[in-house]
XYZ file of C-alpha atoms in Angstrom:
755
model
C 38.604 119.532 230.010
C 41.668 118.854 227.903
C 44.583 117.073 229.519
C 46.998 119.749 228.324
C 45.136 122.413 230.344
C 47.508 123.554 233.082
C 44.613 123.892 235.542
C 43.262 120.384 234.936
C 43.920 118.331 238.087
C 46.378 120.986 239.186
C 45.547 120.007 242.795
C 47.861 116.982 242.340
C 50.983 119.147 242.121
C 50.046 122.371 243.927
C 51.066 122.855 247.535
C 48.906 120.320 249.353
C 49.414 121.644 252.900
C 47.452 124.424 254.605
C 50.057 126.403 256.547
C 47.486 127.736 259.005
C 46.123 124.333 260.072
C 49.014 122.004 259.203
C 46.551 119.768 257.322
C 45.834 119.099 253.652
C 44.125 121.937 251.853
C 40.597 121.384 250.635
C 41.482 120.943 246.924
C 43.994 118.201 247.598
C 41.763 116.430 250.122
C 38.807 116.388 247.706
C 41.015 115.369 244.756
C 42.712 112.591 246.691
C 39.337 111.249 247.768
C 38.187 111.352 244.133
C 41.287 109.423 242.999
C 40.971 106.754 245.691
C 37.242 106.295 245.019
C 37.967 105.821 241.315
C 40.936 103.487 241.821
C 39.305 101.280 244.448
C 36.324 100.610 242.168
C 38.523 98.838 239.608
C 38.282 95.051 239.324
C 41.844 94.392 240.434
C 41.321 96.331 243.659
C 37.895 94.860 244.331
C 39.440 91.379 244.122
C 42.649 91.964 246.039
C 42.218 95.071 248.171
C 45.493 96.408 246.750
C 46.653 99.104 244.316
C 49.726 100.212 242.449
C 50.987 103.158 244.476
C 51.535 106.347 242.359
C 53.624 108.195 244.939
C 57.061 109.464 243.754
C 58.922 106.709 245.578
C 56.787 103.721 244.559
C 56.230 105.128 241.028
C 53.392 102.711 240.164
C 55.722 99.737 240.600
C 54.706 98.554 244.084
C 51.415 96.723 244.596
C 50.327 97.468 248.179
C 47.201 97.700 250.318
C 44.717 100.562 249.951
C 45.526 101.936 253.400
C 49.233 102.177 252.562
C 48.431 103.979 249.306
C 46.367 106.496 251.315
C 49.328 107.073 253.651
C 51.908 107.348 250.854
C 49.866 109.863 248.844
C 48.983 111.896 251.913
C 52.622 112.295 252.918
C 54.424 112.210 249.547
C 51.931 113.316 246.931
C 51.787 111.986 243.359
C 54.578 111.036 240.980
C 55.294 113.596 238.179
C 53.182 113.649 234.985
C 50.368 111.453 236.263
C 47.327 113.555 235.520
C 45.923 110.661 233.495
C 45.549 107.702 235.871
C 46.330 105.059 233.279
C 47.672 102.560 235.831
C 44.436 102.797 237.783
C 41.800 102.262 235.132
C 41.726 105.430 233.025
C 42.274 104.810 229.318
C 41.847 106.381 225.904
C 38.103 105.692 225.819
C 37.328 107.729 228.931
C 36.456 111.402 228.821
C 39.814 112.753 229.974
C 40.529 114.958 226.981
C 41.995 114.492 223.525
C 43.370 111.010 222.917
C 46.307 112.277 220.898
C 47.179 114.796 223.604
C 46.849 112.133 226.245
C 49.114 109.745 224.347
C 51.686 112.474 223.786
C 51.783 113.127 227.538
C 52.269 109.430 228.235
C 55.084 109.151 225.752
C 56.811 112.181 227.225
C 56.883 110.699 230.726
C 60.366 109.885 232.046
C 61.341 106.289 231.431
C 62.154 105.002 234.865
C 63.521 101.731 233.564
C 65.604 101.135 236.665
C 62.386 100.840 238.666
C 61.771 97.537 236.920
C 64.515 96.021 239.010
C 62.022 95.650 241.861
C 61.604 92.008 242.979
C 59.119 90.030 240.962
C 55.647 90.346 242.423
C 54.094 87.189 243.846
C 50.784 88.374 245.260
C 48.452 85.723 246.580
C 45.180 87.318 245.556
C 46.210 89.019 242.313
C 46.746 87.479 238.939
C 43.481 86.024 237.671
C 41.487 88.796 235.980
C 44.613 90.838 235.202
C 46.392 87.721 233.951
C 43.539 86.963 231.534
C 43.490 90.534 230.242
C 47.273 90.431 229.757
C 47.033 87.142 227.882
C 44.406 88.472 225.479
C 45.390 92.175 225.490
C 45.906 92.260 221.748
C 42.304 91.324 220.968
C 40.399 92.244 224.145
C 39.088 95.514 222.682
C 37.268 93.488 220.006
C 35.361 91.340 222.519
C 31.785 92.551 223.297
C 30.377 92.634 226.807
C 28.375 89.600 227.907
C 25.006 91.270 227.454
C 25.816 92.676 224.023
C 26.625 89.435 222.208
C 24.352 88.787 219.227
C 26.198 85.809 217.724
C 28.532 83.034 218.791
C 32.021 84.353 219.567
C 34.954 83.231 217.475
C 37.576 80.834 218.805
C 39.839 83.547 220.205
C 36.913 85.298 221.886
C 35.590 82.004 223.260
C 38.899 81.337 224.961
C 38.875 84.842 226.400
C 35.340 84.552 227.829
C 36.026 81.103 229.262
C 39.128 82.325 231.062
C 37.425 85.542 232.177
C 34.510 83.592 233.653
C 36.928 81.297 235.474
C 38.863 84.270 236.837
C 35.753 86.027 238.176
C 33.730 83.056 239.398
C 34.098 82.610 243.184
C 35.568 79.330 244.376
C 32.593 78.783 246.664
C 29.845 80.908 248.157
C 31.262 83.412 250.626
C 34.923 82.796 249.776
C 37.554 85.497 250.036
C 37.484 87.963 247.072
C 39.932 86.931 244.373
C 39.757 83.202 245.124
C 38.577 81.552 241.925
C 39.078 78.211 240.126
C 41.722 79.807 237.905
C 43.530 81.183 240.957
C 43.692 77.690 242.511
C 44.838 76.148 239.218
C 47.648 78.671 238.711
C 48.878 78.277 242.296
C 48.913 74.479 241.982
C 50.804 74.757 238.697
C 53.315 77.077 240.369
C 53.842 74.566 243.180
C 54.464 71.790 240.686
C 57.027 73.723 238.654
C 58.785 75.436 241.587
C 59.248 72.245 243.607
C 59.333 69.680 240.768
C 56.329 67.780 242.135
C 55.159 64.589 240.376
C 51.692 64.579 238.833
C 50.398 61.960 241.289
C 51.285 64.236 244.204
C 49.467 67.169 242.581
C 46.453 64.897 242.031
C 46.435 63.943 245.704
C 46.927 67.510 246.906
C 44.179 68.869 244.638
C 41.789 66.152 245.806
C 42.614 66.905 249.453
C 41.965 70.651 248.973
C 38.658 69.838 247.304
C 37.629 67.659 250.257
C 38.280 70.238 252.977
C 36.496 73.057 251.101
C 32.686 73.401 251.201
C 30.821 70.885 249.070
C 29.789 73.384 246.404
C 33.403 74.448 245.655
C 34.712 74.588 242.076
C 38.363 73.779 242.751
C 39.998 71.454 240.185
C 40.409 67.944 241.592
C 43.113 66.517 239.301
C 46.255 67.690 237.572
C 44.527 67.163 234.218
C 41.818 69.617 235.261
C 44.498 72.094 236.318
C 46.282 71.770 232.965
C 43.042 72.184 231.035
C 42.123 75.357 232.908
C 45.572 76.982 232.713
C 46.178 76.025 229.086
C 43.694 78.668 227.995
C 46.216 81.343 228.925
C 48.150 80.432 225.804
C 51.911 79.936 225.454
C 51.561 76.546 223.787
C 54.316 73.997 223.337
C 54.928 71.230 220.842
C 56.162 67.704 221.471
C 57.903 66.476 218.324
C 58.966 62.869 217.764
C 62.650 62.313 217.018
C 64.564 59.470 215.408
C 66.198 57.339 218.082
C 69.597 58.097 216.502
C 68.880 61.847 216.076
C 68.804 61.529 212.279
C 65.607 63.566 211.836
C 62.517 64.961 213.540
C 59.002 63.974 212.504
C 57.846 67.508 211.745
C 56.022 69.295 208.927
C 56.290 67.144 205.765
C 58.114 64.372 207.668
C 55.390 64.030 210.317
C 53.712 61.278 208.311
C 56.707 58.895 208.336
C 56.620 55.835 210.597
C 60.346 55.130 210.252
C 63.453 57.244 209.849
C 64.117 58.068 206.215
C 67.885 57.962 206.843
C 68.562 54.955 209.101
C 65.219 53.148 208.710
C 64.677 52.631 212.442
C 61.049 52.675 213.634
C 59.478 55.789 215.094
C 57.276 54.133 217.736
C 57.870 51.553 220.401
C 56.090 48.209 220.130
C 53.980 48.526 223.285
C 50.798 46.868 222.040
C 48.682 49.648 223.510
C 46.202 51.922 221.776
C 48.375 55.017 222.162
C 51.614 54.851 220.217
C 54.694 55.914 222.159
C 57.679 57.372 220.311
C 61.196 56.201 221.135
C 62.355 59.790 221.568
C 60.867 63.266 221.690
C 61.909 66.894 221.802
C 60.010 69.913 223.084
C 59.573 73.189 221.229
C 58.083 76.293 222.828
C 57.115 78.864 220.170
C 58.729 82.249 220.592
C 56.348 84.758 218.985
C 53.605 84.644 221.629
C 56.059 85.317 224.441
C 57.628 88.230 222.591
C 54.181 89.704 221.960
C 53.362 89.565 225.651
C 56.367 91.705 226.476
C 54.452 94.496 224.723
C 51.150 93.585 226.387
C 52.429 94.348 229.887
C 52.794 97.904 231.177
C 55.882 96.840 233.132
C 57.892 95.762 230.071
C 56.369 97.437 227.002
C 58.223 100.718 227.421
C 61.456 98.988 228.481
C 61.466 97.086 225.165
C 62.352 100.374 223.456
C 65.235 101.122 225.824
C 67.901 99.887 223.390
C 67.160 102.776 221.041
C 66.141 105.457 223.531
C 69.142 105.362 225.868
C 72.366 107.325 225.400
C 75.714 105.554 225.724
C 78.136 108.505 226.035
C 80.641 106.590 223.928
C 80.811 103.616 226.307
C 79.600 100.097 225.618
C 77.032 99.520 228.356
C 74.762 97.343 226.217
C 75.131 95.315 223.000
C 73.283 98.073 221.165
C 76.303 100.333 221.756
C 78.709 97.939 220.022
C 79.905 97.889 216.431
C 78.172 94.623 215.450
C 74.731 95.996 216.395
C 75.295 99.308 214.618
C 76.618 97.537 211.516
C 73.461 95.424 211.304
C 71.251 98.503 211.607
C 73.239 100.141 208.815
C 72.715 97.141 206.520
C 69.005 96.849 207.380
C 67.748 100.404 208.055
C 64.073 99.492 207.563
C 64.294 96.972 210.399
C 66.161 99.422 212.613
C 63.594 102.180 212.006
C 61.015 100.332 214.133
C 62.385 100.406 217.684
C 59.910 97.724 218.782
C 61.449 95.074 216.539
C 63.159 92.480 218.709
C 66.900 91.677 218.781
C 67.599 88.177 220.085
C 70.541 86.173 221.350
C 70.689 82.375 221.564
C 72.620 80.288 224.065
C 72.876 76.578 224.781
C 74.880 74.125 226.817
C 74.477 70.574 228.036
C 74.075 69.429 231.618
C 73.270 66.298 233.582
C 69.964 66.775 235.458
C 70.885 63.894 237.773
C 74.048 65.577 239.062
C 77.639 64.438 239.030
C 76.975 61.118 240.703
C 73.788 60.255 238.831
C 73.481 58.224 235.662
C 75.026 59.543 232.468
C 72.575 61.880 230.790
C 72.991 64.897 228.519
C 70.119 67.393 228.393
C 70.448 70.437 226.120
C 68.164 73.473 226.631
C 68.240 76.204 223.968
C 67.505 79.623 225.478
C 66.647 82.818 223.592
C 66.976 86.263 225.180
C 65.582 89.616 223.947
C 68.288 92.288 223.998
C 65.861 95.200 223.680
C 65.716 95.398 227.466
C 68.247 97.304 229.594
C 71.216 95.358 231.029
C 69.594 95.093 234.452
C 66.650 93.184 232.972
C 67.715 91.213 229.910
C 69.711 88.708 232.005
C 66.959 88.113 234.575
C 65.532 84.620 234.431
C 62.026 85.920 233.596
C 63.369 87.020 230.207
C 65.398 83.895 229.403
C 62.998 82.057 227.112
C 63.398 78.287 226.852
C 62.577 77.485 223.220
C 64.024 74.016 222.522
C 64.645 71.150 224.934
C 66.819 68.392 223.467
C 66.264 65.284 225.545
C 69.021 62.752 226.204
C 70.447 60.527 227.275
C 72.932 60.748 224.396
C 74.917 63.871 223.566
C 73.450 65.442 220.366
C 76.954 66.204 219.005
C 76.753 67.226 215.346
C 73.003 66.570 215.132
C 72.023 69.673 217.136
C 70.824 71.374 213.941
C 68.129 68.705 213.623
C 66.490 69.958 216.812
C 66.836 73.634 215.851
C 64.682 73.351 212.714
C 61.399 74.574 214.300
C 63.154 77.553 215.888
C 64.922 78.563 212.669
C 61.636 78.265 210.769
C 59.901 80.595 213.246
C 62.823 83.046 213.123
C 62.494 83.115 209.328
C 58.790 83.909 209.665
C 59.469 86.620 212.242
C 62.008 88.193 209.901
C 60.135 87.890 206.612
C 56.564 88.593 207.712
C 56.488 89.407 211.420
C 53.415 89.050 213.642
C 50.688 91.422 214.730
C 51.348 92.712 218.245
C 49.792 95.312 220.522
C 51.944 97.841 222.391
C 50.047 98.696 225.551
C 52.357 101.619 226.376
C 51.394 103.367 223.120
C 47.970 101.760 222.633
C 49.018 100.791 219.113
C 48.945 97.694 216.962
C 52.112 97.094 214.990
C 53.926 94.385 213.035
C 56.643 92.957 215.257
C 59.684 91.450 213.529
C 62.690 89.772 215.109
C 66.337 89.060 214.297
C 68.809 86.619 215.836
C 71.980 88.606 216.418
C 74.381 85.877 217.628
C 74.849 82.736 219.684
C 76.625 82.324 223.041
C 78.217 79.049 224.137
C 81.335 77.378 225.375
C 83.992 76.250 222.884
C 82.736 72.662 222.257
C 79.174 73.937 221.696
C 80.652 76.629 219.414
C 81.600 73.834 217.024
C 78.110 72.310 217.204
C 76.453 75.637 216.391
C 78.868 77.050 213.808
C 79.828 73.883 211.932
C 83.577 74.487 212.475
C 85.175 71.671 214.494
C 86.841 73.105 217.599
C 89.562 70.520 218.142
C 92.714 69.644 216.233
C 95.342 71.878 214.667
C 92.784 74.071 212.863
C 90.438 74.452 215.806
C 90.702 78.256 215.953
C 87.748 79.552 213.874
C 89.436 82.944 213.494
C 92.869 81.849 212.276
C 91.452 78.853 210.355
C 94.223 77.501 208.058
C 96.484 80.506 208.769
C 97.411 79.074 212.169
C 100.736 78.970 214.018
C 99.860 75.831 215.970
C 102.482 73.086 216.255
C 102.745 69.556 217.608
C 104.502 68.759 220.883
C 106.994 65.922 220.475
C 106.581 64.327 223.884
C 103.121 65.601 224.825
C 101.675 64.451 221.478
C 99.190 67.317 221.506
C 98.631 70.458 219.504
C 99.969 73.648 221.080
C 99.125 77.267 220.263
C 101.804 78.823 222.471
C 103.066 82.177 221.159
C 100.229 82.501 218.641
C 99.118 85.760 220.226
C 102.006 88.084 219.383
C 100.849 88.542 215.799
C 97.754 90.333 217.121
C 99.813 92.951 218.974
C 100.473 96.400 217.463
C 103.390 96.397 215.015
C 105.576 98.440 217.390
C 104.826 96.437 220.529
C 108.061 95.425 222.331
C 106.832 91.870 222.936
C 107.098 91.199 219.190
C 110.888 91.484 219.433
C 111.533 89.409 222.575
C 113.575 86.349 221.530
C 113.678 84.640 224.940
C 110.341 85.433 226.545
C 108.249 83.278 224.223
C 109.384 80.809 221.529
C 113.145 80.969 221.574
C 114.987 82.886 218.863
C 111.734 84.055 217.322
C 110.799 87.618 216.406
C 107.250 88.126 215.128
C 106.546 90.375 212.140
C 103.348 88.636 210.965
C 100.065 90.516 210.869
C 96.798 89.043 212.180
C 94.827 86.833 209.785
C 92.250 88.813 207.809
C 88.626 88.774 208.876
C 86.416 86.641 206.637
C 82.952 88.007 205.879
C 79.781 85.971 205.565
C 79.703 85.796 201.767
C 83.240 84.392 201.691
C 82.328 81.743 204.253
C 79.244 80.734 202.268
C 81.364 80.448 199.130
C 83.897 78.319 201.009
C 81.142 76.031 202.297
C 79.925 75.556 198.746
C 83.440 74.838 197.484
C 84.212 72.162 200.076
C 80.769 70.553 199.749
C 79.587 70.968 203.355
C 76.065 69.569 203.736
C 73.027 70.765 205.665
C 72.072 68.524 208.565
C 68.410 68.280 207.544
C 69.430 66.952 204.118
C 71.953 64.315 205.201
C 70.600 63.355 208.632
C 71.996 64.091 212.061
C 74.643 61.386 211.799
C 74.925 61.106 208.044
C 77.797 63.500 207.416
C 80.380 62.351 204.912
C 83.923 63.639 205.319
C 84.190 67.077 203.740
C 86.950 67.578 201.165
C 90.100 68.956 202.780
C 88.777 68.537 206.330
C 91.615 68.783 208.866
C 94.113 69.858 206.206
C 92.804 73.165 204.863
C 89.701 73.767 206.984
C 87.628 72.324 209.839
C 84.127 72.624 208.355
C 82.111 69.504 209.069
C 78.664 70.847 208.103
C 76.774 73.842 206.814
C 75.221 75.318 209.955
C 71.457 75.738 209.967
C 71.922 79.403 210.950
C 72.992 80.144 207.377
C 69.324 79.535 206.444
C 68.536 82.885 208.072
C 68.636 85.471 205.262
C 70.561 88.033 207.322
C 73.143 85.687 208.900
C 75.743 86.399 206.223
C 75.622 90.123 207.005
C 76.456 89.867 210.706
C 79.862 91.029 211.891
C 79.637 88.782 214.952
C 77.857 85.430 214.753
C 79.132 83.295 217.616
C 80.367 84.293 221.081
C 82.297 82.388 223.727
C 80.886 82.913 227.200
C 83.216 84.311 229.831
C 82.021 81.893 232.488
C 83.589 78.775 230.957
C 86.778 80.535 229.890
C 87.300 82.034 233.339
C 86.719 78.701 235.067
C 89.152 76.921 232.715
C 91.844 79.514 233.436
C 91.260 79.297 237.174
C 91.338 75.488 237.236
C 94.577 75.314 235.257
C 96.303 78.027 237.303
C 95.347 76.431 240.625
C 96.222 72.910 239.453
C 99.707 74.093 238.462
C 100.324 76.171 241.599
C 99.072 73.372 243.885
C 100.660 70.618 241.736
C 97.489 68.526 241.569
C 98.563 65.156 240.222
C 96.802 64.170 237.014
C 95.490 67.704 236.539
C 98.552 69.965 236.401
C 100.030 70.805 233.014
C 103.504 70.991 234.556
C 104.335 67.327 234.100
C 107.327 65.334 232.847
C 106.221 65.453 229.210
C 105.899 69.244 229.224
C 109.344 69.541 230.871
C 110.841 67.348 228.140
C 109.250 69.521 225.439
C 110.398 72.737 227.089
C 114.055 72.784 225.813
C 112.830 72.406 222.226
C 110.825 75.609 222.275
C 111.752 77.888 225.186
C 114.757 79.273 227.048
C 113.905 78.034 230.561
C 117.080 76.360 231.771
C 115.956 76.308 235.397
C 112.987 74.115 234.464
C 114.766 71.598 232.245
C 114.831 67.960 233.329
C 118.030 67.077 235.189
C 120.402 64.287 234.040
C 119.034 62.037 236.805
C 115.552 62.290 235.233
C 114.071 64.518 237.938
C 112.392 67.863 237.359
C 113.571 70.959 239.294
C 111.071 72.509 241.711
C 109.507 75.475 239.836
C 109.112 78.968 241.254
C 105.357 78.959 240.553
C 104.577 75.914 242.741
C 103.688 76.023 246.450
C 105.696 73.794 248.750
C 103.993 71.681 251.417
C 104.126 74.308 254.151
C 102.848 77.098 251.890
C 100.054 74.875 250.578
C 98.914 74.092 254.127
C 98.958 77.789 255.032
C 96.934 78.605 251.910
C 94.273 75.996 252.737
C 94.059 77.038 256.388
C 93.568 80.644 255.301
C 90.622 79.640 253.118
C 89.095 77.417 255.832
C 89.401 79.790 258.784
C 89.726 83.342 257.463
C 87.919 83.739 254.152
C 84.304 84.743 254.669
C 81.861 86.417 252.292
C 78.449 88.022 252.856
C 75.492 85.660 252.621
C 74.617 84.885 249.018
C 77.789 86.409 247.600
C 79.586 83.102 247.004
C 79.696 79.519 248.215
C 81.382 78.624 251.476
C 84.855 78.035 250.063
C 85.939 75.956 253.045
C 83.742 73.191 251.666
C 85.775 73.289 248.440
C 89.110 72.567 250.137
C 90.317 68.979 249.815
C 93.351 68.955 252.130
C 93.979 65.255 251.679
C 94.252 65.531 247.895
C 95.833 68.989 248.113
C 93.394 70.672 245.755
C 90.281 72.823 245.405
C 87.269 70.886 244.169
C 83.530 71.278 243.580
C 83.892 74.970 242.809
C 81.155 76.361 240.602
C 81.810 78.889 237.868
C 80.662 81.782 240.048
C 83.002 80.659 242.846
C 85.911 80.665 240.400
C 84.916 84.156 239.260
C 84.782 85.466 242.836
C 88.114 83.855 243.700
C 89.866 85.331 240.660
C 88.368 88.793 241.089
C 88.452 89.150 244.880
C 91.075 86.779 246.295
C 93.665 86.087 243.620
C 95.053 89.682 243.643
C 96.540 89.000 247.094
C 96.082 85.285 247.867
C 99.657 84.335 246.892
C 101.322 87.657 247.707
C 103.422 86.169 250.554
C 103.426 82.546 249.394
C 105.030 82.882 245.951
C 107.956 84.986 244.699
C 106.872 88.499 243.840
C 107.486 88.190 240.097
C 105.370 85.012 239.960
C 102.592 86.587 241.993
C 102.543 89.588 239.659
C 102.449 87.344 236.609
C 99.438 85.443 237.965
C 97.486 88.251 239.627
C 98.873 91.325 237.892
C 100.810 94.134 239.528
C 97.674 95.592 241.095
C 97.185 96.904 244.614
C 93.895 95.444 245.955
C 91.225 98.045 246.655
C 89.489 98.509 249.979
C 86.245 97.453 248.306
C 87.758 94.107 247.356
C 89.388 93.378 250.676
C 86.328 94.480 252.653
C 84.412 91.576 251.153
C 86.779 89.102 252.758
C 87.330 88.655 256.477
C 91.055 88.107 256.988
C 93.069 87.143 260.029
C 95.140 89.884 261.704
C 98.454 88.640 260.352
C 97.130 88.285 256.791
C 95.581 91.737 256.973
C 98.839 93.318 258.080
C 100.742 91.515 255.335
C 98.205 92.614 252.746
C 98.630 96.350 253.342
C 102.390 96.416 253.879
C 103.808 98.448 251.025
C 106.431 96.541 249.106
C 109.329 98.526 247.599
C 111.213 95.506 246.287
C 112.233 95.341 242.665
C 110.529 92.854 240.382
C 112.227 89.466 240.604
C 113.598 87.194 237.935
C 113.438 83.528 237.074
C 116.353 81.364 238.125
C 117.824 81.596 234.641
C 117.902 85.397 234.846
C 115.024 86.135 232.466
C 112.238 88.546 233.354
C 108.772 87.305 234.118
C 105.808 87.483 231.771
C 102.306 86.008 232.154
C 102.652 83.735 229.147
C 105.903 82.135 230.203
C 104.807 80.504 233.434
C 103.420 77.484 231.613
C 104.627 75.642 228.576
C 101.515 73.560 228.393
C 100.926 70.398 226.487
C 97.188 70.856 226.749
C 94.744 72.341 224.277
C 92.868 73.954 227.184
C 95.623 76.425 228.028
C 96.793 77.286 224.552
């Protein structure tokens, strides 16, 4: 019977209750029994005793026991449009009607993308057979059954059969269903990665497990055996030797060299052993196989088309709603026409794996993220793909492009040729291509990725040589104060304020023009900027006009991507670092943290040269007046006691801020970026409401009444709570010199961080 017949399996959606008996009617009872008999005979259920529940609430996303599925279906019925039981073993090759009609019904099903936000499944007895089929989904339909082989299988098929045998073979006679050598190997590998176990410990643990199991067990006994068994699942990685000075990597044509072709230093250590050991290595994890597997899983294949299928209603809820994405699709319509092509973002930053008090070490992971997924998924750690790991201990600095060569090469291949992939949600093979849309980093890493040095007078990559930066006489640093007014609308009143910003200055300038990719490439050619791979990681010669007319120190490797010149947006600054820098500088100034505050003697001496702030000028006796934005000793103590005794958040919402209070030093320390974000968003709107003058509080926190949602997250003392909700009818205050307040005038900083 055809699947588009209204009467076919109509029992699933007809009234299932018999009003006279209060029980299921006969059609539903027989049909439900038929479904459960079919579903429980599938391999995954035979191994684990569990099923994906197709009730309306679980929606085939929860993997639960057979008895619970019985109960859910008996009380709730089936989810809509599930006449073809494709999540329970039915497929296009079964006699369920026309394949085209069946596929049309599947494609018309509602896309319940939000359901994918369920916690990641970690089932003890599931993962072996299904994991092998997922790994080889693209080619599994080409593999014959065991009894039908008439010739030796090819390499891909051999790997599939080896893994399939390992997933089905019992660990020992009479063991629990689902326990196989592959199951043990994957669990041991999970333990090692989750808890950072050394190989010797895994060896000992595997040997111990082997001893306590029956003698005929097939459990792997060493970590090497575990690696060998799990490696068949694919997802390979490459270890590439690197010059000890980061001049080059020994890769492709350079793999044959025994010494660096730039500095001449040897590649291998002189150990005297049979196996040569390189001085330095990097790790590269190819990207294409992981992207293909997103289409080989039922849970992610359909979500990979979300970027094109969703509606935005004019709001930017996802990068695909923004101008840069739409501009790219306009320039490359053939790429945009295939919704399964992958849009990627790249991010990187350095960190010390040994912590703050460990030895100096700089490790740089390069992470690539697919933006096809909805916002609730694309930032989950499962979809943050580590592609390059730049080992330390030295900071890569300008040589980062050396380590990115394998990734850029693969991105070129994914753009020019693509790879064959299989979309399990449509049961189709297709050519999957990919594009790198932009990078995300903090400001120092911005310079490493873009090739534009991010320090000095020309550090702004947008203004470039059309900058309004100036040098502070006493602070001896570059300052960008009052560089923002040119970006305001021409009629904005701030443009005409002569005392709020730089004194006696009215701004009529327009913003600097945007420079497109072709102009930047032409500029790079004119100044003679070199590619890192051609001159070596540390072989840059000073570019003509560097520091005077531009800040280009290299030609970034991203310009090797054929579409990079056509992007509207190439590099992004991440909010996390910017928000933490703002928070640290605000708190250091308000709390007057010595050595950290920007309100120091040098900045006070520079102040009369640029601003009308008479109340802050240094007195004839050489002392600085106490500023309105600084807490006195009593207010500082009250602020710290409030944090220690009254501020409480729900578990997991933020760190315990009382541990960040250093009363002896009079500062907040050891606050992570998320803690700074929570403090600025939830506490800063009212933290200084009664401790600082009103006009200063408004300048720091904004003239915003805190919402009940915000204040409900924080447990406050009775007095603080009463103060918080007392309506204030006072007029906005003024500085001691009679000028009005404005956010930009609180600090006249001598630091590049605040400008």
